[in-house]
Amino acid sequence: MGFGENLHNELVFQDIQIKELSARTGIKKSTLDKYLSGKKSQPSVENAVKIAESIGVTVEYLVKGEQFSEKKIKPILSAEHKTLIDHYKQLSKFNKETIQQLIQFFLKRQ
């Protein structure tokens, strides 16, 4: 698999739309579409880093499709955070928006 296919798979897995990725990275949607379609096989190093950082993966993963074993890297998230993220991913779009609103509400009350 190449960069575009690995990126596509990760975006689907994380439920991220191209428009959102464009907003996160500052890379034009049309450029991202070219990476995903294979019309432009590899991004610049700068764009690859922006994309990888914005979706929480390594550039190597996007280029090679290889993941690091857990023994090679220290977990960034605690087990509690991972559980919260896993539960959040299972929610509908409406429920995700509701959760985000609740979080904002509670943050304002602090």
GROMACS .gro file of C-alpha atoms in nm:
model
  110
    1MET     CA    1   0.000   0.000   0.000
    2GLY     CA    2   0.112   0.352  -0.070
    3PHE     CA    3   0.072   0.684   0.104
    4GLY     CA    4  -0.274   0.761  -0.037
    5GLU     CA    5  -0.422   0.423   0.051
    6ASN     CA    6  -0.274   0.427   0.402
    7LEU     CA    7  -0.403   0.779   0.455
    8HIS     CA    8  -0.748   0.681   0.328
    9ASN     CA    9  -0.762   0.381   0.562
   10GLU     CA   10  -0.662   0.593   0.861
   11LEU     CA   11  -0.916   0.864   0.779
   12VAL     CA   12  -1.192   0.602   0.755
   13PHE     CA   13  -1.076   0.439   1.079
   14GLN     CA   14  -1.077   0.772   1.265
   15ASP     CA   15  -1.393   0.898   1.091
   16ILE     CA   16  -1.217   1.211   0.961
   17GLN     CA   17  -1.343   1.387   0.649
   18ILE     CA   18  -1.108   1.541   0.390
   19LYS     CA   19  -1.246   1.887   0.466
   20GLU     CA   20  -1.159   1.844   0.834
   21LEU     CA   21  -0.808   1.719   0.750
   22SER     CA   22  -0.761   2.022   0.526
   23ALA     CA   23  -0.864   2.254   0.810
   24ARG     CA   24  -0.632   2.079   1.055
   25THR     CA   25  -0.328   2.087   0.826
   26GLY     CA   26  -0.377   2.396   0.613
   27ILE     CA   27  -0.331   2.179   0.303
   28LYS     CA   28  -0.578   2.244   0.021
   29LYS     CA   29  -0.855   1.987  -0.015
   30SER     CA   30  -0.768   1.946  -0.384
   31THR     CA   31  -0.410   1.853  -0.290
   32LEU     CA   32  -0.532   1.599  -0.034
   33ASP     CA   33  -0.768   1.455  -0.297
   34LYS     CA   34  -0.467   1.403  -0.527
   35TYR     CA   35  -0.280   1.210  -0.255
   36LEU     CA   36  -0.585   0.993  -0.191
   37SER     CA   37  -0.655   0.924  -0.559
   38GLY     CA   38  -0.293   0.847  -0.639
   39LYS     CA   39  -0.264   1.134  -0.890
   40LYS     CA   40   0.015   1.264  -0.669
   41SER     CA   41   0.185   0.966  -0.509
   42GLN     CA   42   0.392   1.131  -0.236
   43PRO     CA   43   0.349   1.461  -0.054
   44SER     CA   44   0.636   1.688   0.035
   45VAL     CA   45   0.805   1.604   0.364
   46GLU     CA   46   0.645   1.913   0.518
   47ASN     CA   47   0.295   1.806   0.413
   48ALA     CA   48   0.353   1.445   0.520
   49VAL     CA   49   0.453   1.564   0.867
   50LYS     CA   50   0.151   1.797   0.892
   51ILE     CA   51  -0.084   1.516   0.791
   52ALA     CA   52   0.072   1.258   1.022
   53GLU     CA   53   0.073   1.490   1.324
   54SER     CA   54  -0.285   1.601   1.264
   55ILE     CA   55  -0.416   1.242   1.273
   56GLY     CA   56  -0.180   1.107   1.537
   57VAL     CA   57   0.027   0.863   1.331
   58THR     CA   58   0.385   0.857   1.208
   59VAL     CA   59   0.499   0.955   0.860
   60GLU     CA   60   0.652   0.608   0.834
   61TYR     CA   61   0.311   0.453   0.893
   62LEU     CA   62   0.156   0.661   0.615
   63VAL     CA   63   0.438   0.584   0.372
   64LYS     CA   64   0.502   0.217   0.452
   65GLY     CA   65   0.185   0.113   0.632
   66GLU     CA   66   0.393  -0.031   0.913
   67GLN     CA   67   0.293   0.013   1.271
   68PHE     CA   68   0.531   0.006   1.562
   69SER     CA   69   0.492  -0.269   1.815
   70GLU     CA   70   0.386  -0.152   2.159
   71LYS     CA   71   0.724  -0.266   2.293
   72LYS     CA   72   0.905  -0.015   2.071
   73ILE     CA   73   0.713   0.293   2.177
   74LYS     CA   74   0.574   0.417   2.502
   75PRO     CA   75   0.198   0.457   2.509
   76ILE     CA   76   0.098   0.819   2.475
   77LEU     CA   77  -0.251   0.770   2.615
   78SER     CA   78  -0.345   0.615   2.944
   79ALA     CA   79  -0.579   0.315   2.948
   80GLU     CA   80  -0.857   0.544   3.069
   81HIS     CA   81  -0.808   0.781   2.775
   82LYS     CA   82  -0.798   0.493   2.527
   83THR     CA   83  -1.125   0.358   2.667
   84LEU     CA   84  -1.290   0.699   2.639
   85ILE     CA   85  -1.174   0.734   2.279
   86ASP     CA   86  -1.290   0.383   2.190
   87HIS     CA   87  -1.635   0.454   2.336
   88TYR     CA   88  -1.652   0.791   2.162
   89LYS     CA   89  -1.572   0.633   1.823
   90GLN     CA   90  -1.872   0.403   1.861
   91LEU     CA   91  -2.118   0.691   1.901
   92SER     CA   92  -2.334   0.833   1.625
   93LYS     CA   93  -2.244   1.174   1.482
   94PHE     CA   94  -2.535   1.329   1.674
   95ASN     CA   95  -2.420   1.176   2.003
   96LYS     CA   96  -2.061   1.286   1.940
   97GLU     CA   97  -2.184   1.644   1.894
   98THR     CA   98  -2.389   1.614   2.214
   99ILE     CA   99  -2.084   1.493   2.408
  100GLN     CA  100  -1.879   1.784   2.274
  101GLN     CA  101  -2.149   2.029   2.387
  102LEU     CA  102  -2.160   1.870   2.732
  103ILE     CA  103  -1.784   1.898   2.767
  104GLN     CA  104  -1.798   2.267   2.673
  105PHE     CA  105  -2.079   2.319   2.925
  106PHE     CA  106  -1.882   2.156   3.208
  107LEU     CA  107  -1.563   2.342   3.120
  108LYS     CA  108  -1.746   2.674   3.142
  109ARG     CA  109  -1.885   2.580   3.485
  110GLN     CA  110  -1.540   2.520   3.635
   0.00000   0.00000   0.00000
